[in-house]
Coordinates of C-alpha atoms in Angstrom, one line a residue:
X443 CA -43.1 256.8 34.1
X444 CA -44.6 253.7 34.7
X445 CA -44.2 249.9 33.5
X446 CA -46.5 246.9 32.3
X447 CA -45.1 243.9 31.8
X448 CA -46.5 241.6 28.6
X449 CA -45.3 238.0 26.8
X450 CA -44.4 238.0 23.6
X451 CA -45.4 234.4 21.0
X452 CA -45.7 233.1 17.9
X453 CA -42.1 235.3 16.7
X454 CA -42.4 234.5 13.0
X455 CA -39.6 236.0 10.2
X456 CA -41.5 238.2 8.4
X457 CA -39.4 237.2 5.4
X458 CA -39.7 233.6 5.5
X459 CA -42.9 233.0 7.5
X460 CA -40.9 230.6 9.4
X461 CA -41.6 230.5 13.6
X462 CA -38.6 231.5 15.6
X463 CA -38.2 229.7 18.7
X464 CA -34.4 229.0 18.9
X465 CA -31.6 231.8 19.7
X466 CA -34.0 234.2 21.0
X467 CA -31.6 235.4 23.9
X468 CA -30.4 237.6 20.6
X469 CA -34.1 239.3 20.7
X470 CA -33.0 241.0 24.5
X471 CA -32.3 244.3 25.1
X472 CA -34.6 245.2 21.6
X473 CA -37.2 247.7 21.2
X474 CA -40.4 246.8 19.0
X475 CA -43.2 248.6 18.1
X476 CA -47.5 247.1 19.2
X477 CA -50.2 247.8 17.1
X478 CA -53.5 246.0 16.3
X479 CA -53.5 243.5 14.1
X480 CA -56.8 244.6 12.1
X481 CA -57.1 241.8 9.7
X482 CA -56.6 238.4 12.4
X483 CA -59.4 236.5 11.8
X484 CA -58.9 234.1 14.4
X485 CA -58.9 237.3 17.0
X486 CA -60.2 240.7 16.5
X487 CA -58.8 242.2 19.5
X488 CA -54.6 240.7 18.5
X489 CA -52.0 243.6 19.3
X490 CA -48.9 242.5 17.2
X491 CA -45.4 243.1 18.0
X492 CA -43.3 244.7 15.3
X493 CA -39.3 244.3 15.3
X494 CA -37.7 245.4 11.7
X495 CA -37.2 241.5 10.5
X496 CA -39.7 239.8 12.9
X497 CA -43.3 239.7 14.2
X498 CA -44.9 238.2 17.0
X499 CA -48.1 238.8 19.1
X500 CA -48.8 240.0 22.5
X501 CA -50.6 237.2 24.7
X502 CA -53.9 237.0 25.0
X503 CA -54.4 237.8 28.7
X504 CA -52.0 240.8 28.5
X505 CA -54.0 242.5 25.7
X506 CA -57.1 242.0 27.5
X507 CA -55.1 243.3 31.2
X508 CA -54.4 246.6 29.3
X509 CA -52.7 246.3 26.2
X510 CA -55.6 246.9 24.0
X511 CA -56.2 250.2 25.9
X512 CA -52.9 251.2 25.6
X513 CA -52.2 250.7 21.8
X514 CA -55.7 252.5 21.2
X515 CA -55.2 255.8 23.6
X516 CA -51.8 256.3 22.6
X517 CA -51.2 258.9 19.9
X518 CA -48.0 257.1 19.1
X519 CA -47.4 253.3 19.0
X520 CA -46.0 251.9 22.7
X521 CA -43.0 250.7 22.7
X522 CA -42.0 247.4 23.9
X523 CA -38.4 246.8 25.7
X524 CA -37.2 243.3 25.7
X525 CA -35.6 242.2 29.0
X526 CA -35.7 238.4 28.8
X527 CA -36.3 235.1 27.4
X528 CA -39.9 233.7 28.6
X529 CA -39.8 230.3 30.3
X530 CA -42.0 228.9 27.2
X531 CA -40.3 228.0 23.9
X532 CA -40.7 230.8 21.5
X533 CA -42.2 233.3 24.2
X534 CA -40.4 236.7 24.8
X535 CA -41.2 238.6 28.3
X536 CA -41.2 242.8 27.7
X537 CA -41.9 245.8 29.7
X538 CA -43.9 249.0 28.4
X539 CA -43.7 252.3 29.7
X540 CA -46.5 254.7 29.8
X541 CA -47.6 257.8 31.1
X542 CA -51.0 258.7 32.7
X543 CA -53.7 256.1 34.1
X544 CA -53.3 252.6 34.9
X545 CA -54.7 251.1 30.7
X546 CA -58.1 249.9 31.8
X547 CA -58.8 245.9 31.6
X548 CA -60.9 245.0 28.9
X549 CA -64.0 243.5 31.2
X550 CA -65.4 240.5 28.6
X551 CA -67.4 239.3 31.0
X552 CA -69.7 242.5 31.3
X553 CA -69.9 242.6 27.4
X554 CA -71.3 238.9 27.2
X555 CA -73.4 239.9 29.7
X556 CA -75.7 241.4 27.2
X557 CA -75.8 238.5 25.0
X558 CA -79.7 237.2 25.0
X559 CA -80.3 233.3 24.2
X560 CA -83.4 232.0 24.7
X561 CA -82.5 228.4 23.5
X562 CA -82.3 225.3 26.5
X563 CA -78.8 225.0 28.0
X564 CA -77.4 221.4 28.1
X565 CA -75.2 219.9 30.6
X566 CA -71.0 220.3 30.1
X567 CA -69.7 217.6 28.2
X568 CA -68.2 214.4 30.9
X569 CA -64.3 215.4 29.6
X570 CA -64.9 218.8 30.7
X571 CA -66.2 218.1 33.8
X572 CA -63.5 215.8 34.1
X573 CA -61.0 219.0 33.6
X574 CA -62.4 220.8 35.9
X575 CA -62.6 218.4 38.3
X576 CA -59.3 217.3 38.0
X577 CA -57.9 221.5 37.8
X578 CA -59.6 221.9 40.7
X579 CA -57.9 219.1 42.9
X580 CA -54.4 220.0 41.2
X581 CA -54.6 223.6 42.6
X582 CA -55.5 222.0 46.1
X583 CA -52.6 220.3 46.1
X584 CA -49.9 222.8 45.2
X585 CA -51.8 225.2 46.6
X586 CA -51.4 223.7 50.0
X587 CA -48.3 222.5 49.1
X588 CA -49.4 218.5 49.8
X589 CA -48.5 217.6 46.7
X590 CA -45.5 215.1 46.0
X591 CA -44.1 213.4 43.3
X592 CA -46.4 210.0 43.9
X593 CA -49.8 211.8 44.6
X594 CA -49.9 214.3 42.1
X595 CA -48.7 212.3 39.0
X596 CA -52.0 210.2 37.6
X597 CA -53.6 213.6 38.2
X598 CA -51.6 215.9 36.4
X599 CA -51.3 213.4 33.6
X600 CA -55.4 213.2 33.8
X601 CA -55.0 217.2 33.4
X602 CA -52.4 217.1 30.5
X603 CA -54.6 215.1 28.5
X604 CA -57.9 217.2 28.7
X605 CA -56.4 220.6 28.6
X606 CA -57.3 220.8 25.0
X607 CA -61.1 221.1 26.2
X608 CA -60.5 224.1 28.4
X609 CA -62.2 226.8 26.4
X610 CA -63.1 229.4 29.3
X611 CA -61.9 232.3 31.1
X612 CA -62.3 230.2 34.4
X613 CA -59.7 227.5 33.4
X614 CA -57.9 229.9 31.8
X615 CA -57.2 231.7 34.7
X616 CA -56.8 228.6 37.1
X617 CA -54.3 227.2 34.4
X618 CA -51.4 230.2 34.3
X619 CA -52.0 229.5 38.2
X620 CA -51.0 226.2 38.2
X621 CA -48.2 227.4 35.9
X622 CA -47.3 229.6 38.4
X623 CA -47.4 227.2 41.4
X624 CA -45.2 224.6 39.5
X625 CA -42.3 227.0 38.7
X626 CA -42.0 227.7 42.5
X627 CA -42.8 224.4 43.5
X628 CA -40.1 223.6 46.8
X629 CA -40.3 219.5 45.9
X630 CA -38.0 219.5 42.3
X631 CA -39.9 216.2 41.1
X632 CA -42.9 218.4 40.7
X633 CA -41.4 221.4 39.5
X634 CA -40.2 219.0 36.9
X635 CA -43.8 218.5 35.6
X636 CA -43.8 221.8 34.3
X637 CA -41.8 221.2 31.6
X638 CA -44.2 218.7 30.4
X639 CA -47.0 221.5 30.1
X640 CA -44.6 223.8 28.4
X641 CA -43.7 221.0 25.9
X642 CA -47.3 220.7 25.0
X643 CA -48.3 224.2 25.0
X644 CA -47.7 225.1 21.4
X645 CA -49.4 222.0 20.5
X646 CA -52.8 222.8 22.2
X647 CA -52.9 226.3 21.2
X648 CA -52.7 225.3 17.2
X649 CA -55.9 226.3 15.2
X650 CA -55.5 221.9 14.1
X651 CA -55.6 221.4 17.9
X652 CA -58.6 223.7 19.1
X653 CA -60.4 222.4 15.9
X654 CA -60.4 218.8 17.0
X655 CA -61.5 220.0 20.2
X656 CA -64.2 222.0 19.3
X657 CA -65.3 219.2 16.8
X658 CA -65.0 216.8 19.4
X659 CA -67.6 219.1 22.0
X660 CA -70.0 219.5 19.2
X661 CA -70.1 215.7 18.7
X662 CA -70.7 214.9 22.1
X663 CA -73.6 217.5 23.0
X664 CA -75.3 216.6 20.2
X665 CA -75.6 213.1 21.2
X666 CA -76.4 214.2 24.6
X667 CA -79.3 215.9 22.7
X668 CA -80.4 213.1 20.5
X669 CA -80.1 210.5 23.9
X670 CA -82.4 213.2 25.9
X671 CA -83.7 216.0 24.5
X672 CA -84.8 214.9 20.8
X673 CA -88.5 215.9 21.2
X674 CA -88.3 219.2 22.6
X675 CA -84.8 220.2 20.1
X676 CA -87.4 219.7 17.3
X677 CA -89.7 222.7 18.1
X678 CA -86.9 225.4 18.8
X679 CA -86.4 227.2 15.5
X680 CA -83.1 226.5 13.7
X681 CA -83.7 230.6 11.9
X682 CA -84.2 231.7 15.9
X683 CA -81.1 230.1 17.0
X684 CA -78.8 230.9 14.2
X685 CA -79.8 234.6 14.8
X686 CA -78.7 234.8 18.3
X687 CA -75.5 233.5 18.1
X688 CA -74.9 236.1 15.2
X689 CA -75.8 238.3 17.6
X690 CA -72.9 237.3 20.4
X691 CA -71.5 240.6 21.2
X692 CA -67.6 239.8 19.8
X693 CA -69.4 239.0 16.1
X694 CA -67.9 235.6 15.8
X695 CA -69.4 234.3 13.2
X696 CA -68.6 237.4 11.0
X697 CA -67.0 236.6 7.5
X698 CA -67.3 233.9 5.3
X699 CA -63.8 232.3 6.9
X700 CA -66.0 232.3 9.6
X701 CA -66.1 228.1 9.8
X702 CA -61.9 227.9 9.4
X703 CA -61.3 230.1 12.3
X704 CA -64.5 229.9 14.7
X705 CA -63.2 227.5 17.2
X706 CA -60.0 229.9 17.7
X707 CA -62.4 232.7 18.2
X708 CA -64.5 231.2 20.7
X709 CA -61.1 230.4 22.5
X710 CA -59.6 234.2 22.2
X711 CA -62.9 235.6 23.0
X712 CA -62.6 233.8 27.1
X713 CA -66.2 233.3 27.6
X714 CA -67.0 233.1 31.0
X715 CA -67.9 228.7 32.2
X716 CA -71.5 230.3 32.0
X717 CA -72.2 231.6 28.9
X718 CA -69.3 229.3 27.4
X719 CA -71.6 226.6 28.2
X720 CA -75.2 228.5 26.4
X721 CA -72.9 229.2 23.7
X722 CA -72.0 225.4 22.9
X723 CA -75.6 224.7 23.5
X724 CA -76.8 226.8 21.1
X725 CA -74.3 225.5 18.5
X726 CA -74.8 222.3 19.0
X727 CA -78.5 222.5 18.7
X728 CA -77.9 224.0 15.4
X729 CA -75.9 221.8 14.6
X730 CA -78.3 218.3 15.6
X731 CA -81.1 220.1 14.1
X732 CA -79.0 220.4 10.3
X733 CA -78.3 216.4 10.7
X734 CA -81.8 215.8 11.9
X735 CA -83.0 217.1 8.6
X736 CA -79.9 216.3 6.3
X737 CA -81.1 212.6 7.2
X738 CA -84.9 213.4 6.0
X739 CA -83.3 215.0 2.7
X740 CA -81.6 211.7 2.2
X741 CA -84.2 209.3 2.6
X742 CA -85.5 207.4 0.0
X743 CA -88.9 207.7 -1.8
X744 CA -91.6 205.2 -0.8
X745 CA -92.7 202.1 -3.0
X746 CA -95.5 203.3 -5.7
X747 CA -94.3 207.5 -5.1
X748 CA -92.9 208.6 -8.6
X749 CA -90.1 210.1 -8.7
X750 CA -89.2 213.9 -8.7
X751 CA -86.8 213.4 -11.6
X752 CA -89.1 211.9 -13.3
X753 CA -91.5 214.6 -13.7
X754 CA -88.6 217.0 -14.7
X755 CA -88.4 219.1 -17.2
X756 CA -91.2 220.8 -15.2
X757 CA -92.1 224.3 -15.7
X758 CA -93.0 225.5 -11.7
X759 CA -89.3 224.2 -10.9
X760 CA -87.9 227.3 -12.8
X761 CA -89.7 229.5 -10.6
X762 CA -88.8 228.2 -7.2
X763 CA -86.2 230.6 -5.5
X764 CA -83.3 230.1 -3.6
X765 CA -80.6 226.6 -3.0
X766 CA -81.5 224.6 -6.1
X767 CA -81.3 221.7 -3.9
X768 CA -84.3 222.6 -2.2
X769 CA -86.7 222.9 -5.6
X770 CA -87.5 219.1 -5.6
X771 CA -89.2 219.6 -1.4
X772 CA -90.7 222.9 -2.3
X773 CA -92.1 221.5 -5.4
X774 CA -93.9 218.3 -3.6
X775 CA -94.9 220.7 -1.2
X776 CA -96.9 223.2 -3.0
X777 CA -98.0 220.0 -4.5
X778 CA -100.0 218.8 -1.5
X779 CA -100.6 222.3 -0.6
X780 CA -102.8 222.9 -3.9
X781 CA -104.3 218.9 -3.9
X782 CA -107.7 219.4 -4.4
X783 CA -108.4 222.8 -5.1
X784 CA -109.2 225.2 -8.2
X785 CA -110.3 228.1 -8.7
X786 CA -110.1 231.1 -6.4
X787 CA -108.9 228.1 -3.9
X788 CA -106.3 227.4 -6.0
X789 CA -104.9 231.7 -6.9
X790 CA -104.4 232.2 -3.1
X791 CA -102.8 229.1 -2.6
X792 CA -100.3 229.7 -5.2
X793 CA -100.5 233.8 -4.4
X794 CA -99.6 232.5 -0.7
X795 CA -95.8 231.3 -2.5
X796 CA -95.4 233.8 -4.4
X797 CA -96.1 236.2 -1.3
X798 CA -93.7 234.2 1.0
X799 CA -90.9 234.4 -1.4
X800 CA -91.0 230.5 -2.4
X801 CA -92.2 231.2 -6.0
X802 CA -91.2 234.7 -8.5
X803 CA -94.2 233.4 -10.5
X804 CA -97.1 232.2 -10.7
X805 CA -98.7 232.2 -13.4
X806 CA -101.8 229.9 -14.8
X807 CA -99.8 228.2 -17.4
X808 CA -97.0 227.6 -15.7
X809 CA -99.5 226.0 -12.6
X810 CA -101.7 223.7 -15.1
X811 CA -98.7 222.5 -16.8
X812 CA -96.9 221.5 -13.6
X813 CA -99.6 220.3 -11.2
X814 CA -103.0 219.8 -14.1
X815 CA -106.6 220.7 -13.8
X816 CA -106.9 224.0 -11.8
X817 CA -110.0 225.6 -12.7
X818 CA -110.2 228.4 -15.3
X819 CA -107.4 231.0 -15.8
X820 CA -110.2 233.8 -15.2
X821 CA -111.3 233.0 -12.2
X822 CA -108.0 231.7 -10.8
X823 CA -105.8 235.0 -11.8
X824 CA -108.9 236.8 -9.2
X825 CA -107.4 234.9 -6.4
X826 CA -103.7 235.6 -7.7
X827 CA -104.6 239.7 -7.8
X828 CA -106.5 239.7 -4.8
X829 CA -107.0 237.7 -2.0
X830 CA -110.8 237.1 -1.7
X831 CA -112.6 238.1 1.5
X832 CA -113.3 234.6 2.1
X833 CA -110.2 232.9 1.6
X834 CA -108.4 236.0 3.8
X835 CA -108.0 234.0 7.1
X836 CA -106.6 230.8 5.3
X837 CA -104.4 233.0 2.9
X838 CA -102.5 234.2 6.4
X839 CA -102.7 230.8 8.0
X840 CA -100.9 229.6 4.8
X841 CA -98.6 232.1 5.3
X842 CA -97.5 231.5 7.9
X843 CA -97.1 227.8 7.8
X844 CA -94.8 228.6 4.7
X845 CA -93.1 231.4 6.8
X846 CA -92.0 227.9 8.8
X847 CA -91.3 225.6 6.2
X848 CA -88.5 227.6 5.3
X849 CA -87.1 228.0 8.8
X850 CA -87.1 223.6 8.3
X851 CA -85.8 223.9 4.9
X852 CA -83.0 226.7 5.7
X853 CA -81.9 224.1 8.3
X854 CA -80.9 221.7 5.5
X855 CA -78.6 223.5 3.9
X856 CA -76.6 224.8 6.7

């Protein structure tokens, strides 16, 4: 028979709903049950740990180091033997016995692997190169074991304070090792710190926490982009974009709770610093090229342009389909797009909308009475039936122009 050893956190009384993280020296020498946790929004992969009053979850690292492969070959649940309190409040430490092969490790890295982004990739954020910077020269020093009480403090307090930002696998991984290297620490002035870290641990695992974080990324990249790259972020298409991060392999932006949760799942899914760092690029981008537009959709009309509102009631604005915020933009747009014209000029034009999904009608009294003189409804209803040879090539130009306009007006609403 052999043994794998797991953390147990977040113990919660089912009954209540309350966190336990006092007396749990009671919780020793119990057995309780792991199973998925299919319905966690925050992460799809959670194993939960079932005792008869209580529930907590198995860490994250754990279930990717074989739990999940364990709960899912197993014909009956594994059991989980507690054998002591873990050195972080409200944390458990178990052991689970198992027959066969070693559970295989679920291998993230190779899955993301797959993921295709074709957008630019921006630079990381100053605070997390600051984090890894400062991670980087904490591990030298305990490492090494140079570190003291007076040349490690303003950099572990540099490295308390940006934790928060540490999204990846990578710091993930160098962070339980500086865990590690604390708790054995010879010099007990630095082993001291350690309690510090588990103090705030809780506090920058909250969904509030990881939130602001997130937030606070997204904020920053997009004024990197609007400082450097505001040209070029104008012709990537926001549609395009949007597409391929709903194509990341682990689905994170499935479900309409989707906004609530997504900075926890982007935390839970350990994203290599790599593809950590397309993935906030593409985000951001989406994100700068929804403001970019939001502030177009705000600005005012110019001196001498009447009014949109004033024009209402207007018959073509009950045949625009889709957000109801967007009928006012389509409808000066089809405006200029029909200035001029009657006539079989004028059918295709308006066939082009109704085509491209902007319009469910078109008719020629519901035309004349929104935009005036059009030619005759004979001769326009031609163009509106079929597409004359002549006008073919524009007809699919205009198509396609519309095709884009939506991609721009999509954008707005996001």
């Amino acid at each position: 028979m052999n043994k794998i050893k797991i953390s147990i956190v977040y113990i919660t009384d089912k009954k209540h709903k309350e966190q336990v993280t006092d007396n749990l020296d009671t919780f020793v020498g119990q057995r309780a049950v792991l199973v998925f946790d299919k319905n966690n929004k925050a992460d799809p992969r959670a194993v939960k740990v079932l005792f008869q009053q209580y529930v907590g979850f198995v860490r994250k690292a754990d279930v990717h180091n074989g739990i999940y492969d364990l709960v899912q070959r197993q014909k009956y649940s594994p059991v989980a033997m507690i054998t002591r309190v873990g050195d972080y409040k409200g944390c458990l430490e178990a052991e689970v016995e198992y027959n066969g092969d070693a559970p295989k490790k679920i291998d993230l890295q190779q899955l993301h692997s797959q993921w295709n982004y074709t957008g630019p990739v921006f630079p990381e954020i100053p605070d997390i190169e600051d984090l890894n910077n400062v991670t980087n020269y904490l591990l030298a020093l305990l490492g090494n074991q140079d570190a003291n009480y007076e040349n490690i403090t303003e950099c572990f307090e540099g490295y308390a304070s940006l934790m928060r930002y540490g999204f990846s696998k990578e710091f993930n991984d160098k962070k339980r090792e500086i865990d590690q290297l604390l708790k054995n620490y010879p010099d007990e002035r630095v082993r001291r710190l350690r309690d510090k870290l588990i103090k705030i641990s809780k506090e920058i695992h909250s969904e509030k926490s990881r939130t602001q974080a997130f937030s606070f990324i997204m904020k920053k990249m997009k004024k990197y982009i609007d400082r450097t790259f505001k040209e070029q972020a104008l012709t990537y298409s926001i549609s395009e974009i949007t597409k391929q991060i709903q194509a990341f392999p682990s689905k994170l932006t499935k479900g309409n709770d989707s906004a609530k949760v997504y900075p926890l799942r982007v935390y839970y899914e350990s994203m290599s610093d790599e593809v950590l760092n397309k993935f906030l690029s593409a985000c951001a981008l989406v994100g700068y090229l929804g403001e970019q537009l939001a502030k177009v959709e705000n600005t005012p009309n110019k001196r001498g342009r009447p009014k949109i509102e004033e024009r209402e009631p207007c018959p073509i604005l009950k045949h625009i389909i889709g957000n109801s915020r967007l009928r006012n933009r389509w409808f000066e747009y089809i405006r200029d797009a029909l200035n001029g014209k009657k006539n079989l000029e004028a059918g295709y034009v308006m066939k082009a909308f109704v085509d491209c999904g902007v319009l469910d009608s078109a008719k020629y009294r519901i035309v004349k009475d929104s935009f005036g003189d059009i030619g005759t409804d004979h001769i326009y209803n031609k163009a509106i039936k079929e597409v004359p040879e002549q006008y073919l090539e524009n007809y699919e130009y205009l198509c396609k122009i519309i095709n884009k306009q939506k991609e721009v007006f999509l954008l707005s609403i996001l």
